[in-house]
XYZ file of C-alpha atoms in Angstrom:
776
model
C 130.278 42.634 136.487
C 131.762 45.748 138.012
C 134.961 46.894 136.524
C 137.772 47.354 139.030
C 140.719 47.652 136.704
C 140.565 51.235 135.446
C 144.069 50.855 133.893
C 142.763 48.279 131.488
C 139.883 50.524 130.510
C 142.188 53.404 129.972
C 144.477 51.220 127.864
C 141.417 50.200 125.841
C 140.536 53.778 125.057
C 144.073 54.733 124.200
C 144.597 51.806 121.924
C 141.231 52.151 120.168
C 141.225 55.805 119.543
C 144.918 56.079 118.538
C 144.524 52.939 116.481
C 141.855 54.506 114.342
C 143.798 57.655 113.957
C 146.946 55.738 112.994
C 145.037 54.261 109.994
C 144.062 57.725 108.807
C 147.525 59.230 109.353
C 149.087 60.173 106.076
C 145.948 59.956 103.957
C 145.204 63.693 104.108
C 147.348 66.625 105.307
C 144.678 67.952 107.581
C 144.399 64.626 109.482
C 148.116 64.444 109.810
C 148.176 67.829 111.667
C 145.921 66.332 114.285
C 148.358 63.562 115.101
C 150.376 65.837 117.384
C 147.383 65.629 119.775
C 147.347 61.910 119.935
C 146.492 60.482 123.363
C 149.226 59.612 125.758
C 148.891 56.290 127.601
C 149.159 57.658 131.056
C 147.328 57.164 134.305
C 146.957 60.999 134.423
C 144.941 61.117 131.189
C 141.226 61.863 131.754
C 138.901 59.276 130.288
C 135.121 59.022 130.133
C 133.358 55.859 128.945
C 129.579 55.315 128.685
C 127.815 52.298 127.447
C 124.528 50.441 128.128
C 126.586 47.439 129.420
C 130.245 47.280 130.487
C 131.865 44.050 131.608
C 135.335 42.797 132.488
C 135.940 39.061 132.282
C 138.888 38.474 134.670
C 139.333 34.840 133.515
C 139.610 35.581 129.848
C 141.025 39.124 130.446
C 138.567 40.739 128.158
C 136.937 44.224 128.480
C 133.624 44.582 126.596
C 131.421 47.581 126.177
C 128.010 47.193 124.417
C 125.186 49.456 123.270
C 125.708 53.169 122.548
C 129.382 53.101 123.487
C 130.820 56.616 123.977
C 134.436 57.209 124.738
C 136.186 60.493 125.445
C 139.909 60.415 125.978
C 142.561 63.069 125.498
C 140.278 65.306 123.327
C 139.324 62.378 121.144
C 135.654 61.345 120.970
C 134.275 58.104 119.670
C 130.978 56.276 119.458
C 130.350 52.635 118.409
C 127.801 49.814 119.102
C 130.370 47.386 120.500
C 133.994 47.668 121.663
C 136.078 44.763 122.911
C 139.715 44.570 124.259
C 141.577 41.222 124.599
C 144.511 41.595 126.831
C 145.919 38.139 125.971
C 146.007 38.661 122.226
C 146.521 42.426 122.507
C 143.697 43.166 120.038
C 141.138 45.907 120.092
C 137.935 45.351 118.151
C 135.026 47.722 117.490
C 131.980 47.378 115.324
C 128.702 49.031 114.454
C 128.673 52.641 113.049
C 132.008 53.637 114.345
C 132.547 57.385 114.415
C 135.774 59.049 115.615
C 136.222 62.853 116.047
C 139.822 63.851 116.333
C 141.094 66.920 118.276
C 141.529 68.915 115.084
C 137.856 68.303 113.968
C 138.519 65.517 111.455
C 135.809 62.804 111.388
C 136.536 59.216 110.765
C 133.817 56.634 110.038
C 133.989 52.858 109.726
C 131.972 49.678 110.072
C 134.523 47.443 111.660
C 137.921 47.800 113.340
C 140.451 45.208 114.437
C 143.889 46.460 115.505
C 146.636 45.343 117.828
C 147.269 47.599 120.771
C 150.801 48.415 119.490
C 149.163 49.495 116.178
C 151.524 47.054 114.285
C 148.709 45.252 112.491
C 145.020 45.546 111.909
C 142.293 46.548 109.422
C 139.329 48.814 109.040
C 136.240 48.150 106.835
C 134.275 50.772 104.975
C 136.617 53.656 105.919
C 135.481 57.218 105.347
C 137.309 60.496 106.453
C 135.906 64.044 106.431
C 138.382 66.778 107.313
C 137.660 70.318 108.550
C 138.443 71.886 105.204
C 135.868 69.687 103.465
C 138.232 67.163 101.872
C 136.862 63.624 101.789
C 138.475 60.120 101.486
C 136.721 56.795 101.283
C 138.231 53.344 101.047
C 136.603 49.853 100.909
C 139.079 48.641 103.490
C 142.361 49.690 105.151
C 145.002 47.252 106.362
C 147.989 47.990 108.571
C 150.461 45.279 107.412
C 153.388 46.363 109.626
C 154.379 49.321 111.719
C 155.642 51.044 108.492
C 153.187 49.909 105.754
C 149.536 50.621 105.415
C 147.347 49.692 102.396
C 143.987 51.231 101.460
C 141.983 49.347 98.871
C 139.613 50.960 96.278
C 140.140 54.463 97.498
C 138.358 57.689 96.352
C 139.547 61.195 97.209
C 137.896 64.630 96.503
C 137.670 68.169 97.938
C 134.174 68.739 96.586
C 131.063 68.692 98.780
C 128.338 66.183 98.004
C 125.311 67.512 96.007
C 122.586 68.495 98.453
C 119.794 67.612 96.087
C 121.328 64.384 94.848
C 123.713 63.045 97.507
C 124.615 59.959 95.402
C 125.717 62.029 92.483
C 129.377 61.946 91.669
C 131.262 65.086 92.754
C 132.638 67.523 90.213
C 136.079 65.771 90.402
C 137.545 62.949 92.274
C 140.692 60.765 92.207
C 140.308 56.972 92.364
C 142.963 54.457 93.034
C 142.744 50.650 93.263
C 145.381 50.609 95.966
C 147.108 53.286 98.055
C 150.183 52.158 99.871
C 151.738 54.345 102.519
C 155.307 53.389 103.451
C 156.445 55.052 106.695
C 160.003 53.981 106.187
C 160.508 55.604 102.715
C 157.928 58.285 103.594
C 156.067 57.819 100.325
C 152.452 57.260 99.207
C 152.056 55.026 96.133
C 148.894 55.168 94.014
C 148.228 52.088 91.832
C 145.789 52.100 88.862
C 144.911 55.796 89.556
C 142.448 57.736 87.467
C 141.072 61.272 87.573
C 137.315 61.720 87.071
C 135.580 65.023 86.027
C 131.819 65.209 86.049
C 131.688 61.453 86.768
C 133.619 60.611 83.628
C 137.162 59.195 83.752
C 139.738 61.251 81.954
C 141.953 58.193 81.670
C 143.734 55.746 83.882
C 147.398 56.074 84.330
C 149.256 52.958 83.045
C 151.913 53.290 85.719
C 151.880 53.824 89.502
C 152.317 57.380 90.996
C 154.559 57.816 94.034
C 154.294 61.083 96.035
C 155.789 62.113 99.291
C 153.770 61.600 102.440
C 152.804 64.256 104.952
C 156.108 63.988 106.855
C 158.034 65.371 103.779
C 157.828 69.158 103.444
C 159.442 69.146 99.994
C 160.076 66.449 97.401
C 161.741 66.544 94.098
C 159.639 65.694 91.151
C 157.449 66.885 88.206
C 154.870 69.644 88.845
C 151.630 70.417 87.019
C 152.071 71.200 83.257
C 151.760 74.676 81.940
C 150.076 75.792 78.730
C 149.959 79.017 76.759
C 148.671 80.452 73.511
C 150.021 83.529 71.840
C 150.021 85.210 68.443
C 153.698 84.851 67.450
C 154.826 82.190 69.856
C 152.074 79.677 69.093
C 150.917 77.040 71.416
C 153.226 76.442 74.397
C 153.544 73.352 76.606
C 155.802 73.136 79.639
C 156.391 70.662 82.446
C 158.219 72.119 85.507
C 160.585 69.924 87.411
C 161.143 70.741 91.106
C 164.409 69.580 92.923
C 165.352 69.869 96.565
C 169.127 70.337 97.146
C 168.897 70.944 100.904
C 166.572 72.197 103.550
C 167.533 75.770 102.529
C 167.931 75.402 98.755
C 165.718 74.248 95.970
C 165.178 74.927 92.253
C 162.565 74.643 89.508
C 163.539 73.990 85.831
C 160.709 74.492 83.262
C 161.303 73.487 79.597
C 158.466 74.955 77.521
C 158.030 74.053 73.822
C 156.355 76.714 71.561
C 154.932 75.492 68.293
C 156.279 78.504 66.432
C 159.596 79.183 68.184
C 160.918 76.001 69.719
C 162.174 75.165 73.176
C 162.380 77.760 75.977
C 164.230 76.729 79.111
C 163.536 78.664 82.326
C 165.018 78.075 85.765
C 164.689 79.380 89.262
C 167.108 78.636 92.041
C 166.056 79.655 95.656
C 168.300 79.910 98.749
C 167.250 80.814 102.315
C 169.552 82.018 104.955
C 169.224 82.948 108.566
C 168.990 86.600 107.770
C 167.290 86.579 104.332
C 166.819 84.827 101.023
C 168.167 84.886 97.348
C 166.592 83.827 94.077
C 168.326 83.452 90.751
C 166.300 83.268 87.539
C 167.349 82.490 83.996
C 165.719 81.728 80.615
C 166.884 81.148 77.006
C 165.721 80.036 73.624
C 167.121 79.621 70.082
C 164.118 80.818 67.978
C 163.101 78.609 65.075
C 160.877 80.985 63.397
C 162.032 84.631 63.952
C 160.355 85.737 60.759
C 156.933 85.443 62.357
C 157.648 88.699 64.241
C 157.367 92.079 62.604
C 160.155 93.180 60.464
C 162.673 95.696 61.940
C 162.134 94.517 65.546
C 164.408 93.050 68.167
C 162.235 89.959 68.269
C 162.941 89.194 64.615
C 166.532 90.136 64.453
C 167.712 87.975 67.324
C 167.662 84.202 67.172
C 169.491 83.239 70.382
C 167.895 85.074 73.235
C 168.319 84.819 77.026
C 167.992 86.595 80.360
C 169.434 86.184 83.876
C 168.064 87.862 87.050
C 168.930 87.945 90.759
C 166.805 89.051 93.668
C 167.770 89.071 97.327
C 166.818 90.600 100.588
C 168.766 90.394 103.892
C 167.872 91.761 107.284
C 171.054 93.052 108.802
C 169.242 93.644 112.048
C 165.620 94.461 113.012
C 165.978 97.951 111.699
C 168.261 97.661 108.609
C 167.489 95.803 105.364
C 169.708 95.313 102.289
C 168.496 93.980 98.981
C 168.485 94.043 95.219
C 166.326 93.035 92.204
C 168.338 93.058 88.928
C 167.962 91.607 85.456
C 170.173 91.475 82.277
C 169.041 90.115 78.903
C 170.388 89.555 75.436
C 168.173 92.154 73.779
C 165.685 94.806 75.021
C 162.392 92.767 74.561
C 163.043 89.035 75.297
C 161.426 88.829 78.729
C 158.339 90.793 77.670
C 157.844 88.766 74.430
C 158.063 85.410 76.232
C 156.041 86.499 79.317
C 158.742 85.710 81.820
C 156.900 86.018 85.090
C 157.752 89.218 87.031
C 159.962 90.502 84.189
C 157.439 91.088 81.424
C 156.648 94.784 82.256
C 157.239 97.519 79.713
C 159.778 98.980 82.063
C 161.756 96.743 84.419
C 163.380 98.678 87.277
C 166.766 97.243 88.439
C 167.082 98.235 92.143
C 169.696 97.942 94.759
C 168.638 99.322 98.138
C 169.482 99.815 101.823
C 166.640 100.923 104.195
C 166.657 101.716 107.893
C 163.579 102.395 110.073
C 163.809 103.785 113.603
C 161.253 104.978 116.001
C 161.505 108.636 114.780
C 163.775 108.439 111.700
C 163.953 106.791 108.399
C 166.712 106.150 105.927
C 166.172 104.927 102.269
C 169.002 104.440 99.801
C 168.359 103.204 96.223
C 170.326 102.697 92.986
C 168.172 102.343 89.827
C 168.724 101.205 86.289
C 165.576 101.325 84.036
C 165.403 98.512 81.432
C 163.005 99.713 78.698
C 161.461 96.700 77.004
C 160.179 97.498 73.460
C 160.538 95.859 70.070
C 162.966 98.426 68.712
C 166.197 96.949 67.251
C 168.284 99.390 69.282
C 168.156 100.273 72.982
C 167.894 103.928 72.367
C 164.987 104.429 74.810
C 166.986 102.697 77.474
C 169.967 104.976 76.862
C 167.650 107.967 77.386
C 166.752 106.766 80.837
C 168.626 107.917 83.866
C 171.099 105.680 85.672
C 170.614 106.588 89.372
C 173.482 105.985 91.595
C 172.210 106.597 94.178
C 169.108 108.420 95.535
C 168.955 108.856 99.270
C 166.045 110.044 101.388
C 166.334 110.639 105.135
C 163.737 111.922 107.607
C 164.155 112.698 111.363
C 161.531 113.965 113.840
C 162.531 115.441 117.196
C 161.484 113.182 120.133
C 160.520 116.190 122.290
C 158.592 119.316 121.463
C 160.668 122.375 120.458
C 159.070 125.702 121.564
C 155.788 123.748 121.790
C 155.921 122.578 118.268
C 157.284 119.753 116.093
C 160.766 119.943 114.676
C 161.643 117.720 111.681
C 164.596 117.371 109.266
C 164.523 115.909 105.753
C 167.362 115.285 103.317
C 167.630 114.050 99.711
C 170.691 113.138 97.740
C 170.269 112.486 93.944
C 173.135 111.375 91.700
C 172.406 110.308 88.114
C 173.627 110.349 84.535
C 172.259 109.813 80.985
C 173.912 108.325 77.944
C 171.642 110.088 75.396
C 169.477 113.242 75.350
C 165.706 112.723 75.873
C 163.916 115.509 74.040
C 161.144 116.202 71.676
C 159.065 119.080 70.218
C 155.280 119.228 70.466
C 152.887 122.106 69.728
C 155.752 124.365 69.039
C 157.230 123.778 72.411
C 160.579 122.020 73.096
C 160.738 119.616 76.053
C 163.816 118.055 77.588
C 162.915 115.346 80.123
C 166.560 114.502 80.328
C 169.903 115.833 79.044
C 172.976 113.810 78.303
C 175.527 114.017 81.025
C 175.520 113.823 84.889
C 173.490 115.677 87.562
C 174.074 115.698 91.328
C 171.945 117.486 94.038
C 172.010 117.362 97.791
C 168.992 118.910 99.597
C 168.503 119.450 103.357
C 165.448 120.986 104.972
C 164.441 121.815 108.545
C 160.859 122.511 109.483
C 159.146 123.618 112.597
C 155.371 123.925 113.092
C 152.919 124.191 115.990
C 149.073 124.158 116.167
C 147.340 126.504 118.620
C 143.699 126.240 119.290
C 141.935 129.254 120.623
C 138.931 129.133 123.071
C 136.677 129.966 120.144
C 137.867 126.957 118.178
C 140.094 128.698 115.693
C 143.144 126.638 114.894
C 146.423 128.503 114.054
C 149.463 126.692 112.745
C 152.606 128.809 112.371
C 155.411 127.266 110.310
C 159.105 128.003 109.659
C 161.218 126.130 107.190
C 164.775 126.503 105.814
C 166.091 124.544 102.877
C 169.479 124.479 101.177
C 170.637 122.734 97.967
C 174.111 121.928 96.630
C 174.106 121.269 92.855
C 176.374 120.105 90.044
C 175.417 119.433 86.379
C 177.489 118.610 83.368
C 174.519 118.614 80.967
C 175.329 121.934 79.494
C 178.622 120.574 78.023
C 177.143 117.397 76.624
C 176.505 118.885 73.227
C 172.676 118.813 73.529
C 170.243 120.903 71.739
C 168.848 122.781 74.812
C 169.104 126.476 74.058
C 168.554 127.699 77.555
C 171.157 128.760 80.095
C 172.267 125.897 82.333
C 174.524 126.173 85.398
C 178.020 124.759 84.579
C 179.846 125.046 87.800
C 178.915 123.618 91.250
C 176.374 125.983 92.726
C 173.913 126.302 95.569
C 170.510 127.735 96.392
C 168.338 128.160 99.396
C 164.669 128.693 100.308
C 163.296 130.163 103.596
C 159.621 129.955 104.350
C 157.442 131.601 107.028
C 153.896 130.485 106.911
C 150.575 130.545 108.872
C 147.541 128.356 108.442
C 144.196 129.159 109.936
C 141.322 126.668 110.218
C 137.948 127.227 111.799
C 135.964 124.009 111.765
C 132.436 124.089 113.160
C 129.939 121.253 113.621
C 126.306 121.349 112.574
C 123.952 118.579 113.719
C 120.533 118.394 112.198
C 118.293 115.442 113.189
C 119.954 112.345 111.799
C 122.990 113.925 110.283
C 126.118 115.793 111.253
C 128.258 118.213 109.161
C 131.701 119.727 109.553
C 132.390 122.832 107.626
C 136.013 123.939 107.773
C 137.201 127.183 106.122
C 140.994 127.151 105.569
C 143.440 129.902 104.719
C 147.176 129.613 104.305
C 149.871 132.174 103.480
C 153.490 131.382 102.850
C 156.060 134.098 102.502
C 159.285 133.126 100.588
C 161.843 134.628 98.305
C 161.836 133.868 94.649
C 162.858 130.552 93.315
C 166.479 130.564 92.326
C 167.933 129.009 89.120
C 164.488 128.215 87.637
C 165.184 126.755 84.181
C 168.877 126.756 84.867
C 168.995 123.227 86.264
C 167.720 119.796 84.990
C 164.200 118.812 86.158
C 164.441 115.070 86.938
C 161.890 114.503 89.685
C 159.316 117.336 89.360
C 158.118 116.766 85.857
C 154.664 115.389 86.478
C 152.449 118.141 87.903
C 148.626 118.298 88.403
C 146.987 121.127 90.246
C 143.728 119.926 91.877
C 141.951 119.873 95.190
C 144.340 117.298 96.678
C 147.317 119.676 96.229
C 145.530 122.964 96.983
C 146.869 123.221 100.603
C 150.385 121.861 99.890
C 153.204 124.190 100.967
C 155.281 123.135 97.885
C 153.029 121.872 95.099
C 155.858 120.577 92.887
C 156.103 116.758 92.977
C 159.952 116.569 93.577
C 163.014 118.432 94.859
C 164.405 119.853 91.594
C 161.771 122.636 91.537
C 160.936 124.809 94.563
C 157.799 126.932 94.884
C 158.903 130.511 95.516
C 157.288 133.909 96.101
C 154.483 134.776 98.551
C 151.354 132.679 97.954
C 147.955 132.344 99.656
C 145.779 129.289 99.503
C 142.128 129.734 100.429
C 139.374 127.165 100.512
C 136.704 125.353 102.363
C 136.474 121.645 103.295
C 133.187 119.805 104.109
C 132.468 116.487 105.567
C 128.889 115.084 106.192
C 127.504 111.893 107.551
C 123.992 110.487 107.971
C 122.605 107.834 110.200
C 121.580 105.782 107.153
C 125.237 105.397 106.223
C 125.529 108.053 103.561
C 128.732 110.123 103.565
C 129.603 113.321 101.864
C 132.994 114.985 101.211
C 133.996 118.117 99.475
C 136.744 120.744 98.880
C 136.593 124.019 96.937
C 139.234 126.645 96.670
C 141.729 128.860 94.869
C 145.420 129.910 95.154
C 146.916 133.414 94.853
C 150.399 134.606 94.059
C 150.676 137.727 96.183
C 154.242 138.735 95.674
C 157.440 137.689 94.054
C 158.056 135.615 90.950
C 155.484 132.932 90.182
C 157.447 129.609 89.974
C 154.696 127.998 87.890
C 155.125 130.788 85.274
C 158.894 130.201 85.163
C 159.969 128.007 82.266
C 162.129 124.963 82.770
C 163.261 122.102 80.624
C 159.837 120.469 80.683
C 157.600 123.528 81.348
C 156.339 121.766 84.460
C 154.049 124.657 85.521
C 152.616 125.478 82.056
C 148.945 125.199 81.511
C 148.618 124.018 85.155
C 146.112 126.575 86.327
C 148.724 128.127 88.616
C 150.751 130.068 86.029
C 148.708 133.233 86.611
C 148.610 135.310 89.844
C 145.078 134.125 90.411
C 144.775 130.387 89.875
C 141.904 128.372 88.448
C 139.284 127.092 90.837
C 139.622 123.514 92.037
C 136.900 121.371 93.540
C 136.406 117.878 94.829
C 133.125 116.177 95.703
C 132.320 112.596 96.693
C 129.400 110.616 98.021
C 129.575 107.190 99.610
C 126.388 105.139 99.802
C 125.873 102.234 102.147
C 124.609 100.023 99.247
C 128.234 99.839 97.982
C 128.198 102.807 95.550
C 130.785 105.566 95.578
C 130.948 108.617 93.266
C 133.771 111.090 93.239
C 134.896 113.966 91.006
C 137.979 116.128 91.001
C 137.647 119.244 88.693
C 139.634 122.305 87.749
C 137.646 125.273 86.417
C 138.867 128.317 84.464
C 139.155 131.281 86.791
C 137.434 133.634 84.331
C 134.974 131.547 82.267
C 134.497 128.702 84.705
C 135.033 126.333 81.784
C 136.203 122.885 82.794
C 139.988 122.550 82.215
C 140.452 119.107 83.721
C 138.109 116.647 85.386
C 138.429 113.143 86.753
C 135.232 111.285 87.662
C 135.223 107.930 89.339
C 132.263 105.635 89.998
C 132.783 102.554 92.065
C 130.133 100.060 92.871
C 130.142 96.836 94.838
C 126.952 94.776 95.272
C 126.494 91.016 95.860
C 126.309 90.422 92.133
C 128.062 93.336 90.410
C 131.457 94.955 91.152
C 133.100 97.498 88.949
C 134.735 100.833 88.394
C 134.034 103.513 85.817
C 136.740 106.288 85.419
C 136.383 109.304 83.131
C 139.247 111.669 82.445
C 138.985 114.829 80.376
C 142.009 117.107 80.105
C 142.094 120.116 77.731
C 145.073 120.511 75.418
C 148.245 121.735 77.166
C 150.508 122.816 74.249
C 153.146 124.390 76.386
C 153.293 121.314 78.693
C 153.634 119.030 75.759
C 150.083 117.873 74.906
C 148.704 119.369 71.656
C 145.348 117.546 71.878
C 142.843 117.072 74.570
C 142.547 113.784 76.500
C 139.109 112.288 76.636
C 139.205 108.768 78.014
C 136.732 106.393 79.536
C 137.894 103.286 81.355
C 135.590 100.583 82.518
C 136.098 97.443 84.482
C 133.314 95.132 85.749
C 132.739 91.805 87.255
C 129.260 90.344 87.133
C 128.331 87.277 89.184
C 125.780 85.385 87.073
C 124.929 82.953 89.897
C 126.595 81.298 92.829
C 129.333 79.770 90.643
C 129.526 81.638 87.322
C 130.885 85.113 86.718
C 131.943 87.240 83.840
C 134.432 90.255 83.838
C 135.870 92.602 81.433
C 137.985 95.638 80.891
C 137.929 98.280 78.272
C 139.347 101.724 77.505
C 137.710 104.125 75.081
C 139.351 107.134 73.447
C 136.200 109.286 73.039
C 137.971 111.844 70.801
C 139.031 109.184 68.265
C 135.968 107.076 68.951
C 137.851 103.907 69.246
C 138.551 101.175 71.841
C 142.259 101.152 72.633
C 142.373 98.142 74.855
C 139.955 95.374 75.835
C 139.777 92.154 77.650
C 137.109 89.619 78.588
C 137.046 86.654 80.953
C 134.659 83.923 82.256
C 135.039 82.054 85.520
C 133.514 79.153 87.405
C 134.220 78.697 91.059
C 132.872 76.409 93.750
C 134.290 75.025 97.044
C 136.729 72.710 95.174
C 137.305 74.016 91.682
C 138.110 77.313 89.874
C 138.049 77.543 86.057
C 138.986 80.807 84.255
C 139.426 81.660 80.672
C 140.407 85.132 79.551
C 141.135 86.888 76.210
C 143.283 89.966 75.919
C 143.658 92.020 72.782
C 146.854 93.914 71.798
C 147.030 97.265 73.620
C 150.598 98.406 73.053
C 152.379 98.677 69.750
C 155.649 97.712 71.315
C 154.296 94.236 72.363
C 155.239 91.423 69.997
C 151.962 89.514 70.375
C 148.767 90.992 69.022
C 146.544 88.885 71.291
C 146.746 86.248 73.968
C 144.466 83.691 75.586
C 144.850 82.612 79.211
C 143.139 79.840 81.109
C 143.355 78.444 84.558
C 141.980 75.206 86.057
C 142.518 74.972 89.744
C 141.655 71.882 91.853
C 141.723 72.557 95.571
C 144.455 70.594 97.397
C 145.793 69.272 94.159
C 147.124 72.229 92.204
C 146.659 74.400 89.107
C 146.820 73.850 85.422
C 147.609 77.130 83.565
C 147.423 78.156 79.952
C 149.009 81.639 79.664
C 148.125 84.110 82.393
C 144.780 85.227 83.725
C 146.234 87.432 86.470
C 144.566 90.720 85.220
C 141.151 88.956 85.193
C 141.673 87.254 88.527
C 142.169 90.645 90.234
C 138.658 91.518 89.366
C 137.108 88.428 90.993
C 135.191 88.899 94.209
C 135.090 85.250 95.393
C 137.301 82.215 95.813
C 136.750 78.720 97.088
């Protein structure tokens, strides 16, 4: 019989498709996201129905489709062997290999469906769900008891793919439950007689039901996955975090952890979100039961009651300005490091309060620092030697328009700090003073103008003018320190004017399948001598390395406290080559010359920053850099400084990176000759190796090691194994003691992660995880 009532057909499609979707709603998160695309029962909705036979019985008011039924309605697609809609009873029935594809891609399979058109009651037999992220759920039957309650019987859930060779084989892991009850009124899902199976074997059946929030609840108070750890002096640790929701913008996690050697550690984290930012408060505390397990004469042994508190916040004042802080206080100087408090277990924790502003052509950055030195010493002497910075300010501005055809910029720096104890030591007959007791303030302002002119022959000329001024004040000379040099006592000032010219002449060579750019470079900077060298503290220009990367810098010092003075020329050549087969070559070679005036790198200061640098003579050492990049994933680079007279290697850094489908790693070799005046009486000869080897599709091994080649010993080592597939990651890692200030000689970490369920952790495997090249 021809069908004339299209409204009834459309109602059939809407009831059928949405009815099946309603059963699946809440079972998996991915299916839930698709519900926002549920069909609307409207005459405007487009509907396509195909079947071998379609009838409408006007007397019984039944619509029946038989044989290869295909329905497309509001982005839902469904196939079945038979579909029937009874208008009198309001029931929709389908049977025979039912398959529904939802708009989000989730597939639902069933053998039979019987549901009312208001979705208030109904059932499905042999329900199976496959989501787009490869999670799977199967149930013997599903029953909608009311508009709020749905029951799934004999349910199995997993995120693992079925075995291709043996489809009937149990997945790596799965969760089984005799009954799953979804309550739409309380927004909960209740699992009865639940058990977790691994490799087809049950790990135990829970004697009590589990109730978890459904997909409509973003956050729900309750217990989280337990945590485990194993350390030398702490023993075995077991903790169970509890998560609590106070409001839509506030929650907290409390984690009591029991250590077999030391007792109960309580950690807490309270998080708040605001319209313009967020704040986190952390705390932890313990009353140690066995302090004697730590080494004698350490803070870990001398303190029984230990605790810490920390606060971190960041707020966006407007789109350009941000204010924030990250601060921590603790009962002694090593608690957070000993107990591996996440984010606070570094050797040096930097307390920071900041204000930053970013404009289109300017930048403002204000920071206050307090450095918390975490070591096992009974006293906090190392911490007292650190500078308290209040504050340090950096500001940069670039002119929006060209000035005399060039770029005009302005940079400023304000540094204000103090120390409570002198930081000094003697090495190789040389006294070094990284910091003096007292206060130090400096304000620096510098304007720079430069312009690049290209001649018709391709020569690039860049003239440069710069003017810098400093206002300074130091009380270190009156602090009673042991520095024998002459320091400025009264407020003072200095300046530096620079006139410079840089010439480059790049030329291109093409030969067959390759291209090469060779670029000779020459610079000259005329300046007066540096003022007050050695008469002021050196706080931010202590670390100094002369190599190819700094050859063409106008001021090679790393900070503002030292200024490169005198007339200097930098000469060198830069090369870049590329080949059609993907091979790339890079190189720099050059030398620097002090032409006139006092050589700043030969001028002593409190740390002898320029000593043994290769720049302390009028003619510098040679510096060179060479690198090759291969398309197979290999990269080799070297940065070397050669003696200007003998061409002996004074310093070299060699790095070898490789990344192949099976092996990824890095090899770094560093050799530095002794620098007695700079503070190093012996040479440095170190080889560092990190590698990750993928044994097969799932298994991998990775390790790290550092060798001191002079002493012929391994100073640090670690090894880890990992298994990963589409649903599971398992990692175990071992780390040996590498720092004498750490309380634990060794530690073992393990991680077992089940996709969509969560992680079980023993200790930490973060260092090993960074080397991994694949995830599920």
